[in-house]
């Protein structure tokens, strides 16, 4: 049942609508056909019976005025089809006149008339069928004035042909109705599904960092246009609030830099001139907090400058091997404290024209994350490989990895992945700083999950 439902869910909606309309039209046509055939068959049966009775009256009048000769002359002149026959017999069954088409001679006509019934009423009708023949024969008999019996027979061949024509016309009408029923499917596909596909295509860009992508469907129906305008209005408001918040944060960070520097200077003076050990200890701890706050402010300003393409770089020719080797030496004690193995995989040495301090900061952030999220006994590997005239630097770990839906989100400011638990404090600026530094160098960043477990972060840098 679940498999069937899953397969049905995969069918595009326009095909679902087409199937439903086909079932509706087919069922309606079939029911109409059954009803019409039944009604027409009953009416045609009454019609054939009426013709037999009318012809009996007509030929009885002809017989009364002109006798058998008149009937013999009038019957062929009436251009009767092969489905009509006339017969005149004596009450004993002796045939006086018989004009029966070859197609009707296979039916067995009554040898004698039902005189007892004819005495009670003027006309007696009987129906005959035979397995060898597909048509039904209706025979009427009436008693003439001289006592002879007039017979008139008629098959339902014409009625069957008429009914067949009606059936064909009904099927043609059903096919035409099915073709007309496809028009709503075409309209639905063109006016509804096409704009929805445009919505989906434009919605894929809503997650981009600049936040300026909007739902686009210029040829949508009014309801979808209203939906798009409502969603876009909400996105505009969110973008405005986000920019306002970021501007406030950037301005606040900028304004805090000078007061923090002054406070740090005052604390250094207090530390140098105070002889009280407790005061010196408090001043030292305060300096650490001030340095941490100043670093946070500087990070916010660096990310802002990187996002706006205004980050100033002090480039120098730097061998990637030396850069990576120094970082591994710097972080090895921290890895050993956490009972982790920090390794290096050397690639082809490449010399890049980069801001060494900023790139060191970016890779250090990746190493900090890898050491923080890798469980004891795990491995963290720093490696690089040449790519064109540039290089790609990888930081790989054996930690929990990154949720697939968070691989884009974690690079945004103040966003943290679900793996960032309480014991790993932070406000979500580390990876946004990495991206800002890489972007300022004309490079890019990315993340993927390793098949053997853990995450793989990379920074791609051009030669510069």
Short mmCIF file of C-alpha atoms in Angstrom, two decimals:
data_model
loop_
_atom_site.label_atom_id
_atom_site.label_comp_id
_atom_site.label_asym_id
_atom_site.label_seq_id
_atom_site.Cartn_x
_atom_site.Cartn_y
_atom_site.Cartn_z
CA UNK A 1 0.00 0.00 0.00
CA UNK A 2 2.85 2.37 0.86
CA UNK A 3 4.62 1.48 -2.39
CA UNK A 4 1.49 2.27 -4.40
CA UNK A 5 1.06 5.57 -2.57
CA UNK A 6 4.71 6.44 -3.14
CA UNK A 7 4.41 5.70 -6.86
CA UNK A 8 1.22 7.79 -7.06
CA UNK A 9 2.94 10.70 -5.30
CA UNK A 10 5.67 10.66 -7.95
CA UNK A 11 3.18 11.18 -10.78
CA UNK A 12 3.09 14.83 -11.92
CA UNK A 13 -0.12 16.59 -10.98
CA UNK A 14 -1.10 17.32 -14.59
CA UNK A 15 -1.06 13.58 -15.33
CA UNK A 16 -3.12 12.92 -12.21
CA UNK A 17 -5.66 15.48 -13.41
CA UNK A 18 -5.63 13.95 -16.90
CA UNK A 19 -6.24 10.46 -15.49
CA UNK A 20 -9.06 11.70 -13.26
CA UNK A 21 -10.71 13.52 -16.15
CA UNK A 22 -10.29 10.47 -18.38
CA UNK A 23 -11.93 8.27 -15.74
CA UNK A 24 -14.73 10.81 -15.30
CA UNK A 25 -15.39 11.19 -19.02
CA UNK A 26 -15.05 7.44 -19.66
CA UNK A 27 -17.40 6.55 -16.82
CA UNK A 28 -19.91 9.22 -17.88
CA UNK A 29 -19.80 8.04 -21.49
CA UNK A 30 -20.21 4.39 -20.49
CA UNK A 31 -23.18 5.16 -18.21
CA UNK A 32 -24.74 7.36 -20.88
CA UNK A 33 -24.22 4.62 -23.46
CA UNK A 34 -25.85 1.97 -21.27
CA UNK A 35 -28.80 4.23 -20.49
CA UNK A 36 -29.29 5.37 -24.08
CA UNK A 37 -28.96 1.85 -25.50
CA UNK A 38 -31.51 0.52 -23.05
CA UNK A 39 -33.93 3.38 -23.70
CA UNK A 40 -33.49 3.33 -27.48
CA UNK A 41 -33.80 -0.46 -27.60
CA UNK A 42 -37.11 -0.31 -25.71
CA UNK A 43 -38.40 2.55 -27.87
CA UNK A 44 -37.36 0.83 -31.10
CA UNK A 45 -39.11 -2.35 -29.98
CA UNK A 46 -42.30 -0.38 -29.49
CA UNK A 47 -41.67 1.33 -32.82
CA UNK A 48 -41.36 -2.02 -34.66
CA UNK A 49 -44.54 -3.24 -32.97
CA UNK A 50 -46.36 -0.06 -34.06
CA UNK A 51 -45.19 -0.54 -37.66
CA UNK A 52 -46.45 -4.14 -37.69
CA UNK A 53 -49.87 -3.07 -36.37
CA UNK A 54 -50.11 -0.13 -38.81
CA UNK A 55 -49.18 -2.31 -41.78
CA UNK A 56 -51.73 -4.94 -40.74
CA UNK A 57 -54.43 -2.26 -40.74
CA UNK A 58 -53.20 -0.84 -44.06
CA UNK A 59 -53.03 -4.18 -45.88
CA UNK A 60 -56.33 -5.29 -44.38
CA UNK A 61 -57.93 -2.22 -45.96
CA UNK A 62 -56.23 -2.95 -49.29
CA UNK A 63 -57.41 -6.57 -49.12
CA UNK A 64 -60.94 -5.43 -48.40
CA UNK A 65 -60.98 -3.19 -51.46
CA UNK A 66 -58.79 -5.07 -53.96
CA UNK A 67 -58.34 -8.56 -52.57
CA UNK A 68 -55.16 -10.58 -52.80
CA UNK A 69 -54.28 -8.98 -56.11
CA UNK A 70 -54.19 -5.54 -54.55
CA UNK A 71 -51.93 -6.72 -51.71
CA UNK A 72 -49.62 -8.47 -54.21
CA UNK A 73 -49.28 -5.24 -56.20
CA UNK A 74 -48.98 -2.78 -53.34
CA UNK A 75 -46.44 -4.65 -51.17
CA UNK A 76 -43.52 -4.55 -53.70
CA UNK A 77 -44.45 -1.01 -54.70
CA UNK A 78 -44.01 0.09 -51.12
CA UNK A 79 -40.24 -0.53 -51.50
CA UNK A 80 -40.12 -2.63 -48.38
CA UNK A 81 -36.65 -3.58 -47.24
CA UNK A 82 -35.49 -7.09 -46.59
CA UNK A 83 -36.77 -6.80 -43.03
CA UNK A 84 -40.55 -6.91 -43.88
CA UNK A 85 -42.74 -9.78 -45.07
CA UNK A 86 -46.46 -10.31 -45.81
CA UNK A 87 -48.54 -13.45 -45.87
CA UNK A 88 -52.23 -14.38 -46.33
CA UNK A 89 -53.49 -17.80 -45.28
CA UNK A 90 -56.76 -19.59 -44.78
CA UNK A 91 -57.77 -20.44 -41.21
CA UNK A 92 -56.57 -23.98 -41.89
CA UNK A 93 -53.07 -22.72 -42.68
CA UNK A 94 -53.21 -22.98 -46.47
CA UNK A 95 -51.10 -20.19 -47.97
CA UNK A 96 -52.91 -17.87 -50.41
CA UNK A 97 -50.17 -15.20 -50.70
CA UNK A 98 -46.64 -15.08 -49.46
CA UNK A 99 -43.95 -12.44 -50.07
CA UNK A 100 -41.07 -13.18 -47.72
CA UNK A 101 -37.47 -11.99 -48.39
CA UNK A 102 -34.78 -14.65 -48.43
CA UNK A 103 -33.23 -13.24 -45.26
CA UNK A 104 -36.46 -13.94 -43.37
CA UNK A 105 -37.16 -17.45 -44.68
CA UNK A 106 -34.90 -18.95 -42.04
CA UNK A 107 -37.44 -18.06 -39.37
CA UNK A 108 -40.22 -20.58 -38.71
CA UNK A 109 -43.57 -18.89 -39.19
CA UNK A 110 -46.59 -20.27 -37.32
CA UNK A 111 -48.37 -22.92 -39.37
CA UNK A 112 -51.82 -21.92 -38.11
CA UNK A 113 -53.24 -18.72 -36.77
CA UNK A 114 -54.38 -18.53 -33.14
CA UNK A 115 -58.06 -18.33 -34.06
CA UNK A 116 -59.25 -18.30 -30.49
CA UNK A 117 -57.19 -15.21 -29.73
CA UNK A 118 -58.15 -13.55 -33.00
CA UNK A 119 -61.81 -13.93 -32.09
CA UNK A 120 -61.24 -11.93 -28.92
CA UNK A 121 -59.12 -9.15 -30.44
CA UNK A 122 -58.36 -7.83 -33.85
CA UNK A 123 -54.56 -8.29 -33.77
CA UNK A 124 -52.23 -10.87 -32.25
CA UNK A 125 -48.48 -10.17 -31.95
CA UNK A 126 -45.76 -12.77 -31.47
CA UNK A 127 -41.94 -12.52 -31.25
CA UNK A 128 -39.53 -15.18 -32.49
CA UNK A 129 -35.78 -15.59 -32.10
CA UNK A 130 -33.42 -18.32 -33.20
CA UNK A 131 -29.80 -18.94 -32.10
CA UNK A 132 -28.59 -19.00 -35.71
CA UNK A 133 -29.91 -15.49 -36.46
CA UNK A 134 -29.06 -12.27 -34.62
CA UNK A 135 -32.28 -10.40 -35.34
CA UNK A 136 -35.62 -10.67 -33.59
CA UNK A 137 -38.77 -11.31 -35.70
CA UNK A 138 -42.08 -9.73 -34.75
CA UNK A 139 -45.14 -11.24 -36.43
CA UNK A 140 -48.62 -9.79 -36.30
CA UNK A 141 -51.81 -11.52 -37.41
CA UNK A 142 -55.30 -10.17 -37.95
CA UNK A 143 -58.49 -11.78 -39.16
CA UNK A 144 -59.89 -10.46 -42.42
CA UNK A 145 -63.60 -10.05 -43.14
CA UNK A 146 -63.82 -13.22 -45.24
CA UNK A 147 -62.21 -15.23 -42.43
CA UNK A 148 -58.72 -15.44 -43.94
CA UNK A 149 -55.69 -14.44 -41.89
CA UNK A 150 -53.36 -11.60 -42.76
CA UNK A 151 -49.79 -11.94 -41.46
CA UNK A 152 -47.16 -9.23 -41.38
CA UNK A 153 -43.61 -9.81 -40.16
CA UNK A 154 -40.79 -7.44 -39.42
CA UNK A 155 -37.28 -8.04 -38.07
CA UNK A 156 -35.40 -5.55 -35.90
CA UNK A 157 -32.55 -5.29 -38.46
CA UNK A 158 -33.24 -1.63 -39.15
CA UNK A 159 -33.59 -0.94 -35.43
CA UNK A 160 -30.26 -2.66 -34.80
CA UNK A 161 -28.57 -0.57 -37.49
CA UNK A 162 -30.11 2.55 -36.02
CA UNK A 163 -28.98 1.54 -32.54
CA UNK A 164 -25.47 0.82 -33.85
CA UNK A 165 -25.30 4.28 -35.40
CA UNK A 166 -26.40 5.84 -32.11
CA UNK A 167 -23.66 3.88 -30.30
CA UNK A 168 -21.02 5.06 -32.76
CA UNK A 169 -22.18 8.65 -32.40
CA UNK A 170 -22.11 8.36 -28.61
CA UNK A 171 -18.55 7.03 -28.67
CA UNK A 172 -17.52 9.84 -31.00
CA UNK A 173 -19.17 12.30 -28.62
CA UNK A 174 -17.29 10.68 -25.72
CA UNK A 175 -13.96 10.96 -27.56
CA UNK A 176 -14.73 14.57 -28.40
CA UNK A 177 -15.66 15.20 -24.76
CA UNK A 178 -12.38 13.60 -23.66
CA UNK A 179 -10.49 15.85 -26.05
CA UNK A 180 -12.35 18.88 -24.71
CA UNK A 181 -11.65 17.67 -21.15
CA UNK A 182 -7.92 17.93 -21.91
CA UNK A 183 -8.28 21.68 -22.26
CA UNK A 184 -8.43 22.18 -18.44
CA UNK A 185 -5.31 20.01 -18.15
CA UNK A 186 -3.50 22.16 -20.70
CA UNK A 187 -4.71 25.32 -18.94
CA UNK A 188 -3.69 23.92 -15.55
CA UNK A 189 -0.24 22.96 -16.80
CA UNK A 190 0.34 26.31 -18.51
CA UNK A 191 -1.27 28.72 -16.07
CA UNK A 192 -0.63 26.97 -12.74
CA UNK A 193 2.24 24.46 -12.97
CA UNK A 194 4.51 26.63 -15.10
CA UNK A 195 4.36 29.55 -12.61
CA UNK A 196 4.84 27.12 -9.73
CA UNK A 197 7.96 25.75 -11.44
CA UNK A 198 9.13 29.35 -11.82
CA UNK A 199 8.43 29.84 -8.10
CA UNK A 200 10.47 26.74 -7.30
CA UNK A 201 13.34 27.85 -9.51
CA UNK A 202 13.45 31.31 -7.95
CA UNK A 203 12.94 29.91 -4.43
CA UNK A 204 16.20 27.94 -4.78
CA UNK A 205 18.02 31.28 -4.68
CA UNK A 206 16.28 32.60 -1.55
CA UNK A 207 18.99 31.17 0.69
CA UNK A 208 21.79 33.15 -0.99
CA UNK A 209 23.70 35.42 1.37
CA UNK A 210 22.66 38.71 -0.24
CA UNK A 211 19.00 37.86 0.40
CA UNK A 212 17.74 39.79 -2.63
CA UNK A 213 16.23 36.82 -4.54
CA UNK A 214 12.44 36.88 -4.85
CA UNK A 215 9.67 34.66 -6.16
CA UNK A 216 9.20 35.35 -9.85
CA UNK A 217 6.27 34.22 -12.03
CA UNK A 218 5.15 37.00 -14.37
CA UNK A 219 2.59 34.84 -16.22
CA UNK A 220 0.95 33.37 -13.11
CA UNK A 221 -2.76 33.41 -12.37
CA UNK A 222 -3.93 36.22 -10.04
CA UNK A 223 -4.02 34.00 -6.95
CA UNK A 224 -0.40 32.91 -7.44
CA UNK A 225 0.65 36.49 -8.13
CA UNK A 226 -0.99 37.49 -4.85
CA UNK A 227 0.84 34.68 -3.06
CA UNK A 228 4.15 35.76 -4.60
CA UNK A 229 3.59 39.38 -3.64
CA UNK A 230 2.75 38.43 -0.04
CA UNK A 231 5.83 36.20 0.27
CA UNK A 232 8.07 38.80 -1.39
CA UNK A 233 6.72 41.50 0.92
CA UNK A 234 7.62 39.33 3.89
CA UNK A 235 11.09 38.68 2.44
CA UNK A 236 11.59 42.41 1.87
CA UNK A 237 10.69 43.10 5.48
CA UNK A 238 13.02 40.36 6.71
CA UNK A 239 15.85 41.69 4.51
CA UNK A 240 15.25 45.22 5.79
CA UNK A 241 15.31 44.09 9.41
CA UNK A 242 18.38 41.91 8.79
CA UNK A 243 20.28 44.75 7.15
CA UNK A 244 19.24 47.09 9.92
CA UNK A 245 20.41 44.59 12.52
CA UNK A 246 23.70 43.99 10.73
CA UNK A 247 24.24 47.71 10.31
CA UNK A 248 23.54 48.23 14.00
CA UNK A 249 25.96 45.44 14.93
CA UNK A 250 28.64 46.80 12.62
CA UNK A 251 28.18 50.34 13.90
CA UNK A 252 28.17 49.12 17.49
CA UNK A 253 31.34 47.11 16.91
CA UNK A 254 32.97 50.11 15.28
CA UNK A 255 31.97 52.40 18.13
CA UNK A 256 33.10 49.88 20.78
CA UNK A 257 36.62 49.58 19.44
CA UNK A 258 37.84 52.93 20.83
CA UNK A 259 36.24 52.60 24.31
CA UNK A 260 37.65 49.09 24.65
CA UNK A 261 41.10 50.36 23.76
CA UNK A 262 40.82 53.10 26.39
CA UNK A 263 39.62 50.68 29.05
CA UNK A 264 42.49 48.34 28.20
CA UNK A 265 44.96 51.20 28.57
CA UNK A 266 43.54 52.11 31.97
CA UNK A 267 43.73 48.50 33.13
CA UNK A 268 47.36 48.23 31.98
CA UNK A 269 48.16 51.37 33.95
CA UNK A 270 46.42 49.93 37.01
CA UNK A 271 48.31 46.65 36.60
CA UNK A 272 51.67 48.43 36.37
CA UNK A 273 51.18 50.89 39.24
CA UNK A 274 49.25 48.83 41.75
CA UNK A 275 51.10 46.94 44.46
CA UNK A 276 48.00 45.08 45.61
CA UNK A 277 48.11 41.44 44.43
CA UNK A 278 44.32 41.10 44.31
CA UNK A 279 44.02 44.27 42.24
CA UNK A 280 46.69 43.07 39.87
CA UNK A 281 44.94 39.71 39.48
CA UNK A 282 41.60 41.40 38.82
CA UNK A 283 43.23 43.73 36.31
CA UNK A 284 44.85 40.80 34.52
CA UNK A 285 41.54 38.94 34.27
CA UNK A 286 39.84 42.11 33.06
CA UNK A 287 42.49 42.51 30.37
CA UNK A 288 41.75 38.98 29.16
CA UNK A 289 38.05 39.77 28.91
CA UNK A 290 38.79 43.06 27.16
CA UNK A 291 41.03 41.24 24.67
CA UNK A 292 38.26 38.70 24.04
CA UNK A 293 35.70 41.47 23.48
CA UNK A 294 38.12 43.35 21.23
CA UNK A 295 38.71 40.19 19.21
CA UNK A 296 34.95 39.74 18.82
CA UNK A 297 34.60 43.35 17.66
CA UNK A 298 37.45 42.89 15.20
CA UNK A 299 35.87 39.70 13.88
CA UNK A 300 32.55 41.47 13.26
CA UNK A 301 34.33 44.28 11.45
CA UNK A 302 36.39 41.84 9.37
CA UNK A 303 33.29 39.89 8.35
CA UNK A 304 31.52 43.12 7.45
CA UNK A 305 34.48 44.31 5.36
CA UNK A 306 34.70 40.92 3.63
CA UNK A 307 31.00 40.88 2.81
CA UNK A 308 31.23 44.37 1.31
CA UNK A 309 34.48 43.71 -0.59
CA UNK A 310 36.30 46.29 1.51
CA UNK A 311 38.68 44.05 3.47
CA UNK A 312 42.23 45.36 3.12
CA UNK A 313 44.79 42.65 2.40
CA UNK A 314 48.51 42.75 3.07
CA UNK A 315 49.68 40.17 0.59
CA UNK A 316 53.00 38.37 0.66
CA UNK A 317 54.43 35.37 -1.13
CA UNK A 318 53.68 32.41 1.15
CA UNK A 319 54.51 28.72 0.58
CA UNK A 320 51.46 26.65 1.49
CA UNK A 321 53.69 23.99 3.07
CA UNK A 322 55.17 26.46 5.57
CA UNK A 323 51.73 27.91 6.34
CA UNK A 324 50.19 24.50 7.08
CA UNK A 325 53.24 23.13 8.92
CA UNK A 326 53.30 26.07 11.33
CA UNK A 327 49.58 25.68 12.07
CA UNK A 328 49.96 21.96 12.78
CA UNK A 329 52.85 22.67 15.16
CA UNK A 330 50.74 25.37 16.85
CA UNK A 331 47.63 23.18 17.36
CA UNK A 332 49.36 19.87 18.20
CA UNK A 333 49.47 20.52 21.99
CA UNK A 334 45.74 21.38 22.01
CA UNK A 335 44.99 18.18 20.08
CA UNK A 336 47.03 16.08 22.49
CA UNK A 337 45.20 17.63 25.45
CA UNK A 338 41.92 16.45 23.87
CA UNK A 339 43.43 13.00 23.13
CA UNK A 340 43.18 13.60 19.39
CA UNK A 341 45.60 12.96 16.57
CA UNK A 342 46.44 15.99 14.41
CA UNK A 343 48.09 14.98 11.16
CA UNK A 344 49.27 16.56 7.94
CA UNK A 345 49.16 15.26 4.38
CA UNK A 346 51.60 17.09 2.18
CA UNK A 347 50.71 17.98 -1.37
CA UNK A 348 52.61 19.66 -4.16
CA UNK A 349 54.03 22.83 -2.67
CA UNK A 350 52.49 26.00 -4.05
CA UNK A 351 53.44 29.62 -3.38
CA UNK A 352 50.43 31.93 -3.00
CA UNK A 353 50.29 35.71 -2.84
CA UNK A 354 48.00 36.03 0.20
CA UNK A 355 47.47 37.87 3.45
CA UNK A 356 49.21 35.31 5.64
CA UNK A 357 47.76 36.56 8.92
CA UNK A 358 44.17 36.42 7.69
CA UNK A 359 44.55 33.00 6.07
CA UNK A 360 46.15 31.75 9.30
CA UNK A 361 43.10 33.06 11.17
CA UNK A 362 40.69 31.35 8.75
CA UNK A 363 42.40 27.96 8.91
CA UNK A 364 42.76 28.28 12.68
CA UNK A 365 38.99 28.73 12.98
CA UNK A 366 38.47 25.52 11.00
CA UNK A 367 41.00 23.69 13.17
CA UNK A 368 39.35 25.00 16.36
CA UNK A 369 35.99 23.64 15.18
CA UNK A 370 37.47 20.29 14.14
CA UNK A 371 39.20 19.82 17.52
CA UNK A 372 36.07 20.92 19.40
CA UNK A 373 33.64 18.55 17.66
CA UNK A 374 35.83 15.47 17.21
CA UNK A 375 35.41 12.93 20.03
CA UNK A 376 38.37 11.55 21.98
CA UNK A 377 40.49 9.12 20.00
CA UNK A 378 39.55 10.80 16.73
CA UNK A 379 41.69 12.21 13.98
CA UNK A 380 42.00 15.68 12.46
CA UNK A 381 43.92 16.02 9.22
CA UNK A 382 45.18 19.17 7.52
CA UNK A 383 46.10 18.72 3.87
CA UNK A 384 46.28 20.67 0.64
CA UNK A 385 46.41 20.11 -3.09
CA UNK A 386 47.31 22.28 -6.03
CA UNK A 387 44.46 23.37 -8.30
CA UNK A 388 45.49 25.29 -11.37
CA UNK A 389 47.75 28.10 -10.20
CA UNK A 390 46.10 28.12 -6.78
CA UNK A 391 45.51 25.62 -3.98
CA UNK A 392 42.75 24.04 -1.93
CA UNK A 393 43.37 23.59 1.80
CA UNK A 394 41.30 20.87 3.55
CA UNK A 395 40.54 20.35 7.25
CA UNK A 396 39.07 16.89 7.81
CA UNK A 397 37.84 15.33 11.04
CA UNK A 398 36.11 12.21 12.33
CA UNK A 399 33.37 14.05 14.19
CA UNK A 400 29.57 13.99 13.73
CA UNK A 401 29.64 15.73 10.35
CA UNK A 402 27.28 18.44 9.13
CA UNK A 403 23.55 18.02 8.55
CA UNK A 404 22.88 18.21 4.77
CA UNK A 405 20.31 20.98 5.21
CA UNK A 406 22.80 23.12 7.17
CA UNK A 407 25.73 23.09 4.72
CA UNK A 408 24.83 26.54 3.37
CA UNK A 409 23.36 28.03 6.51
CA UNK A 410 26.43 27.55 8.76
CA UNK A 411 28.44 30.07 6.71
CA UNK A 412 26.04 32.90 7.59
CA UNK A 413 26.63 35.30 10.44
CA UNK A 414 25.17 34.25 13.82
CA UNK A 415 24.17 30.82 12.52
CA UNK A 416 25.38 27.61 14.12
CA UNK A 417 24.83 24.00 13.08
CA UNK A 418 22.84 21.51 15.11
CA UNK A 419 26.12 19.89 16.24
CA UNK A 420 26.99 23.05 18.20
CA UNK A 421 25.90 21.91 21.64
CA UNK A 422 26.01 23.86 24.89
CA UNK A 423 29.55 22.74 25.73
CA UNK A 424 30.80 24.51 22.58
CA UNK A 425 29.90 28.18 23.18
CA UNK A 426 29.91 30.71 20.39
CA UNK A 427 27.74 33.19 18.52
CA UNK A 428 28.23 31.83 14.98
CA UNK A 429 30.88 34.17 13.58
CA UNK A 430 33.76 31.75 13.01
CA UNK A 431 32.71 30.25 9.67
CA UNK A 432 31.34 33.56 8.38
CA UNK A 433 34.81 35.02 9.08
CA UNK A 434 36.41 32.13 7.13
CA UNK A 435 34.15 32.83 4.17
CA UNK A 436 34.77 36.59 4.31
CA UNK A 437 38.55 36.08 4.26
CA UNK A 438 38.38 33.56 1.40
CA UNK A 439 36.04 35.83 -0.60
CA UNK A 440 38.35 38.80 -0.08
CA UNK A 441 41.14 36.72 -1.65
CA UNK A 442 38.94 35.84 -4.63
CA UNK A 443 38.47 32.31 -3.36
CA UNK A 444 35.61 30.24 -1.95
CA UNK A 445 34.75 27.87 0.87
CA UNK A 446 32.75 24.67 1.18
CA UNK A 447 31.92 21.65 3.29
CA UNK A 448 30.94 18.04 2.71
CA UNK A 449 30.56 14.89 4.77
CA UNK A 450 33.16 12.17 4.39
CA UNK A 451 31.98 8.69 3.44
CA UNK A 452 33.92 7.24 6.38
CA UNK A 453 32.37 9.73 8.81
CA UNK A 454 33.14 13.27 9.81
CA UNK A 455 33.27 16.56 7.96
CA UNK A 456 35.57 17.98 5.32
CA UNK A 457 35.91 21.79 5.19
CA UNK A 458 37.97 23.49 2.52
CA UNK A 459 39.24 26.89 1.46
CA UNK A 460 39.99 27.40 -2.22
CA UNK A 461 42.51 30.15 -2.90
CA UNK A 462 43.77 31.49 -6.23
CA UNK A 463 47.42 32.25 -6.75
CA UNK A 464 46.70 35.91 -6.11
#
